[in-house]
C-alpha atoms as a printed R data frame, in Angstrom:
    type eleno elety resid chain resno       x       y       z
1   ATOM     1    CA   UNK     A     1  24.706  24.804  11.832
2   ATOM     2    CA   UNK     A     2  26.486  24.803  15.210
3   ATOM     3    CA   UNK     A     3  29.560  23.286  16.075
4   ATOM     4    CA   UNK     A     4  30.090  20.957  19.152
5   ATOM     5    CA   UNK     A     5  30.813  23.374  22.281
6   ATOM     6    CA   UNK     A     6  34.522  23.687  22.997
7   ATOM     7    CA   UNK     A     7  35.736  21.284  25.701
8   ATOM     8    CA   UNK     A     8  33.180  18.653  24.777
9   ATOM     9    CA   UNK     A     9  34.802  15.111  24.785
10  ATOM    10    CA   UNK     A    10  31.721  12.874  24.201
11  ATOM    11    CA   UNK     A    11  32.506  11.222  20.690
12  ATOM    12    CA   UNK     A    12  30.155   8.313  21.285
13  ATOM    13    CA   UNK     A    13  27.149   7.282  19.191
14  ATOM    14    CA   UNK     A    14  23.363   7.409  19.978
15  ATOM    15    CA   UNK     A    15  23.295   3.527  20.404
16  ATOM    16    CA   UNK     A    16  19.945   3.071  18.595
17  ATOM    17    CA   UNK     A    17  18.570  -0.412  18.704
18  ATOM    18    CA   UNK     A    18  19.303  -0.901  15.005
19  ATOM    19    CA   UNK     A    19  19.926   1.109  11.819
20  ATOM    20    CA   UNK     A    20  16.713   2.724  10.762
21  ATOM    21    CA   UNK     A    21  16.889   1.550   7.210
22  ATOM    22    CA   UNK     A    22  17.018  -2.132   8.367
23  ATOM    23    CA   UNK     A    23  13.999  -1.369  10.584
24  ATOM    24    CA   UNK     A    24  12.006  -0.141   7.648
25  ATOM    25    CA   UNK     A    25  13.265  -2.990   5.352
26  ATOM    26    CA   UNK     A    26  12.252  -5.604   8.019
27  ATOM    27    CA   UNK     A    27   8.671  -4.045   8.201
28  ATOM    28    CA   UNK     A    28   8.405  -4.140   4.498
29  ATOM    29    CA   UNK     A    29   9.425  -7.876   4.249
30  ATOM    30    CA   UNK     A    30   7.173  -8.803   7.100
31  ATOM    31    CA   UNK     A    31   4.298  -6.758   5.429
32  ATOM    32    CA   UNK     A    32   4.687  -8.564   2.179
33  ATOM    33    CA   UNK     A    33   5.035 -11.946   3.761
34  ATOM    34    CA   UNK     A    34   1.847 -11.265   5.669
35  ATOM    35    CA   UNK     A    35   0.249 -10.031   2.564
36  ATOM    36    CA   UNK     A    36   0.968 -13.211   0.593
37  ATOM    37    CA   UNK     A    37  -0.283 -15.311   3.587
38  ATOM    38    CA   UNK     A    38  -3.355 -13.520   4.701
39  ATOM    39    CA   UNK     A    39  -4.374 -10.848   2.166
40  ATOM    40    CA   UNK     A    40  -6.995  -8.099   3.343
41  ATOM    41    CA   UNK     A    41  -9.669  -7.823   0.888
42  ATOM    42    CA   UNK     A    42  -9.429  -4.100   0.199
43  ATOM    43    CA   UNK     A    43 -11.166  -2.272  -2.684
44  ATOM    44    CA   UNK     A    44  -8.793  -1.803  -5.656
45  ATOM    45    CA   UNK     A    45  -8.423   1.297  -7.682
46  ATOM    46    CA   UNK     A    46  -5.003   1.090  -9.207
47  ATOM    47    CA   UNK     A    47  -4.924   4.708 -10.653
48  ATOM    48    CA   UNK     A    48  -6.011   6.384  -7.427
49  ATOM    49    CA   UNK     A    49  -3.693   4.300  -5.273
50  ATOM    50    CA   UNK     A    50  -0.693   4.765  -7.663
51  ATOM    51    CA   UNK     A    51  -1.392   8.630  -7.471
52  ATOM    52    CA   UNK     A    52  -1.641   8.647  -4.000
53  ATOM    53    CA   UNK     A    53   1.161   6.225  -3.324
54  ATOM    54    CA   UNK     A    54   3.288   7.981  -5.740
55  ATOM    55    CA   UNK     A    55   2.803  11.467  -4.147
56  ATOM    56    CA   UNK     A    56   3.532  10.201  -0.824
57  ATOM    57    CA   UNK     A    57   6.761   8.582  -2.092
58  ATOM    58    CA   UNK     A    58   7.844  11.839  -4.051
59  ATOM    59    CA   UNK     A    59   7.310  14.133  -0.943
60  ATOM    60    CA   UNK     A    60   9.164  11.443   1.125
61  ATOM    61    CA   UNK     A    61  12.140  11.275  -1.308
62  ATOM    62    CA   UNK     A    62  12.276  15.161  -1.239
63  ATOM    63    CA   UNK     A    63  12.394  15.304   2.512
64  ATOM    64    CA   UNK     A    64  14.836  12.398   2.763
65  ATOM    65    CA   UNK     A    65  17.115  14.087   0.236
66  ATOM    66    CA   UNK     A    66  16.965  17.533   1.833
67  ATOM    67    CA   UNK     A    67  17.954  16.030   5.104
68  ATOM    68    CA   UNK     A    68  20.901  14.091   3.668
69  ATOM    69    CA   UNK     A    69  22.064  17.142   1.707
70  ATOM    70    CA   UNK     A    70  21.955  19.199   4.940
71  ATOM    71    CA   UNK     A    71  24.214  16.510   6.735
72  ATOM    72    CA   UNK     A    72  26.482  16.367   3.889
73  ATOM    73    CA   UNK     A    73  26.987  20.036   3.651
74  ATOM    74    CA   UNK     A    74  27.666  20.224   7.340
75  ATOM    75    CA   UNK     A    75  30.112  17.201   6.937
76  ATOM    76    CA   UNK     A    76  28.508  15.212   9.572
77  ATOM    77    CA   UNK     A    77  27.699  11.537   9.028
78  ATOM    78    CA   UNK     A    78  24.017  10.249   8.488
79  ATOM    79    CA   UNK     A    79  24.498   6.709   9.841
80  ATOM    80    CA   UNK     A    80  23.519   6.492  13.519
81  ATOM    81    CA   UNK     A    81  26.481   4.260  14.319
82  ATOM    82    CA   UNK     A    82  28.966   7.161  13.741
83  ATOM    83    CA   UNK     A    83  29.521  10.104  15.981
84  ATOM    84    CA   UNK     A    84  27.746  13.370  15.108
85  ATOM    85    CA   UNK     A    85  30.206  16.116  14.317
86  ATOM    86    CA   UNK     A    86  27.985  19.097  13.948
87  ATOM    87    CA   UNK     A    87  24.410  19.935  15.040
88  ATOM    88    CA   UNK     A    88  22.517  20.693  11.900
89  ATOM    89    CA   UNK     A    89  19.695  23.228  12.583
90  ATOM    90    CA   UNK     A    90  19.224  25.101   9.056
91  ATOM    91    CA   UNK     A    91  17.382  24.241   5.933
92  ATOM    92    CA   UNK     A    92  14.900  21.414   6.435
93  ATOM    93    CA   UNK     A    93  16.135  20.935   9.897
94  ATOM    94    CA   UNK     A    94  14.847  24.318  10.741
95  ATOM    95    CA   UNK     A    95  11.231  22.957  10.063
96  ATOM    96    CA   UNK     A    96  11.546  19.454  11.385
97  ATOM    97    CA   UNK     A    97  14.039  17.685  13.522
98  ATOM    98    CA   UNK     A    98  13.769  14.407  11.767
99  ATOM    99    CA   UNK     A    99  13.308  15.112   8.035
100 ATOM   100    CA   UNK     A   100  15.086  11.814   7.122
101 ATOM   101    CA   UNK     A   101  12.875   9.670   9.148
102 ATOM   102    CA   UNK     A   102   9.794  11.598   8.171
103 ATOM   103    CA   UNK     A   103  10.731  11.098   4.474
104 ATOM   104    CA   UNK     A   104  11.359   7.236   5.120
105 ATOM   105    CA   UNK     A   105   7.804   7.122   6.873
106 ATOM   106    CA   UNK     A   106   6.232   8.705   3.677
107 ATOM   107    CA   UNK     A   107   8.136   6.491   1.282
108 ATOM   108    CA   UNK     A   108   7.141   3.457   3.292
109 ATOM   109    CA   UNK     A   109   3.497   4.523   3.324
110 ATOM   110    CA   UNK     A   110   3.590   5.479  -0.366
111 ATOM   111    CA   UNK     A   111   4.857   1.959  -1.155
112 ATOM   112    CA   UNK     A   112   2.065   0.427   1.050
113 ATOM   113    CA   UNK     A   113  -0.596   2.353  -0.679
114 ATOM   114    CA   UNK     A   114   0.751   1.942  -4.104
115 ATOM   115    CA   UNK     A   115   1.140  -1.688  -3.632
116 ATOM   116    CA   UNK     A   116  -2.285  -1.906  -2.101
117 ATOM   117    CA   UNK     A   117  -0.724  -3.808   0.781
118 ATOM   118    CA   UNK     A   118  -2.938  -3.434   4.162
119 ATOM   119    CA   UNK     A   119  -0.162  -5.235   6.182
120 ATOM   120    CA   UNK     A   120   2.614  -2.614   5.451
121 ATOM   121    CA   UNK     A   121   0.034   0.081   6.526
122 ATOM   122    CA   UNK     A   122  -0.971  -1.712   9.530
123 ATOM   123    CA   UNK     A   123   2.664  -2.184  10.491
124 ATOM   124    CA   UNK     A   124   3.185   1.577  10.444
125 ATOM   125    CA   UNK     A   125   2.171   2.087  13.964
126 ATOM   126    CA   UNK     A   126   4.527  -0.518  15.542
127 ATOM   127    CA   UNK     A   127   7.269   0.709  13.377
128 ATOM   128    CA   UNK     A   128   6.541   4.280  14.342
129 ATOM   129    CA   UNK     A   129   6.711   3.331  18.001
130 ATOM   130    CA   UNK     A   130  10.000   1.451  17.449
131 ATOM   131    CA   UNK     A   131  11.554   4.162  15.496
132 ATOM   132    CA   UNK     A   132  10.342   6.756  18.110
133 ATOM   133    CA   UNK     A   133  11.495   4.964  21.252
134 ATOM   134    CA   UNK     A   134  14.482   2.932  19.710
135 ATOM   135    CA   UNK     A   135  15.979   5.264  17.667
136 ATOM   136    CA   UNK     A   136  14.845   8.964  18.067
137 ATOM   137    CA   UNK     A   137  14.570   9.063  21.891
138 ATOM   138    CA   UNK     A   138  18.234   7.619  22.076
139 ATOM   139    CA   UNK     A   139  19.469  10.116  19.354
140 ATOM   140    CA   UNK     A   140  17.978  12.949  21.359
141 ATOM   141    CA   UNK     A   141  19.399  11.843  24.632
142 ATOM   142    CA   UNK     A   142  22.841  11.513  22.818
143 ATOM   143    CA   UNK     A   143  22.498  15.065  21.159
144 ATOM   144    CA   UNK     A   144  21.605  16.628  24.562
145 ATOM   145    CA   UNK     A   145  24.724  15.115  25.978
146 ATOM   146    CA   UNK     A   146  26.881  16.126  23.196
147 ATOM   147    CA   UNK     A   147  25.558  19.608  22.396
148 ATOM   148    CA   UNK     A   148  24.062  20.446  25.796
149 ATOM   149    CA   UNK     A   149  22.106  23.686  25.809
150 ATOM   150    CA   UNK     A   150  22.435  24.316  22.068
151 ATOM   151    CA   UNK     A   151  20.422  21.073  21.364
152 ATOM   152    CA   UNK     A   152  17.972  21.945  23.951
153 ATOM   153    CA   UNK     A   153  17.186  25.337  22.541
154 ATOM   154    CA   UNK     A   154  16.936  23.734  18.991
155 ATOM   155    CA   UNK     A   155  14.537  21.128  20.513
156 ATOM   156    CA   UNK     A   156  12.338  23.817  22.146
157 ATOM   157    CA   UNK     A   157  12.116  25.738  18.778
158 ATOM   158    CA   UNK     A   158  11.761  22.901  16.202
159 ATOM   159    CA   UNK     A   159   9.227  20.242  16.436
160 ATOM   160    CA   UNK     A   160  10.271  16.550  16.287
161 ATOM   161    CA   UNK     A   161   8.097  15.751  13.263
162 ATOM   162    CA   UNK     A   162   5.868  18.381  11.842
C-alpha cells in the first residue's frame, strides 16, 4: 500500500455516474421485470444451474470480501463518493485492480444463472459497459490525478480485470 505523495492536495472524488451497487441493483430489477413480462424459453436443469450459479456467487463473494478487507486494512473508504486516502496495491489488488467490481459481476452472473433468468445475463453487457466507462474510467482518471506516477506504475503492472 502506498500513501498519497507529499504535497498532493486533491481530496475530491472520482465523480462516478452512480454508486456501483445501485447500478447492479437496477440491472437486477430490470432483469426480473423483463423476465416476468417476456420470459425466454431456456432449458431447465435446476441442479446444474444451482451448482454453476452458486459457484460463481461464492467466487464473487470471495473476491468482493478480499477487496473490501484490503481497503479496510488500509483505512481507506470503499464508497466511491468519498476521497481515497491510500492507493491499495497489495493482496488481491496485486492481481486485479478491480476485485470488488469483478466480484460483483460474478455474484450478478451467478444469480442470473441460478435464477435461470436470461434477461439478467443479457443485461450483463450493457452493465459492464456502464461500469467500465461510467465508473472505472472515472476512478482511474481520479487515481491518476491523486497518486500520479505511483498509480501509473501500478496500472502498468496489474490488469484492470483479470
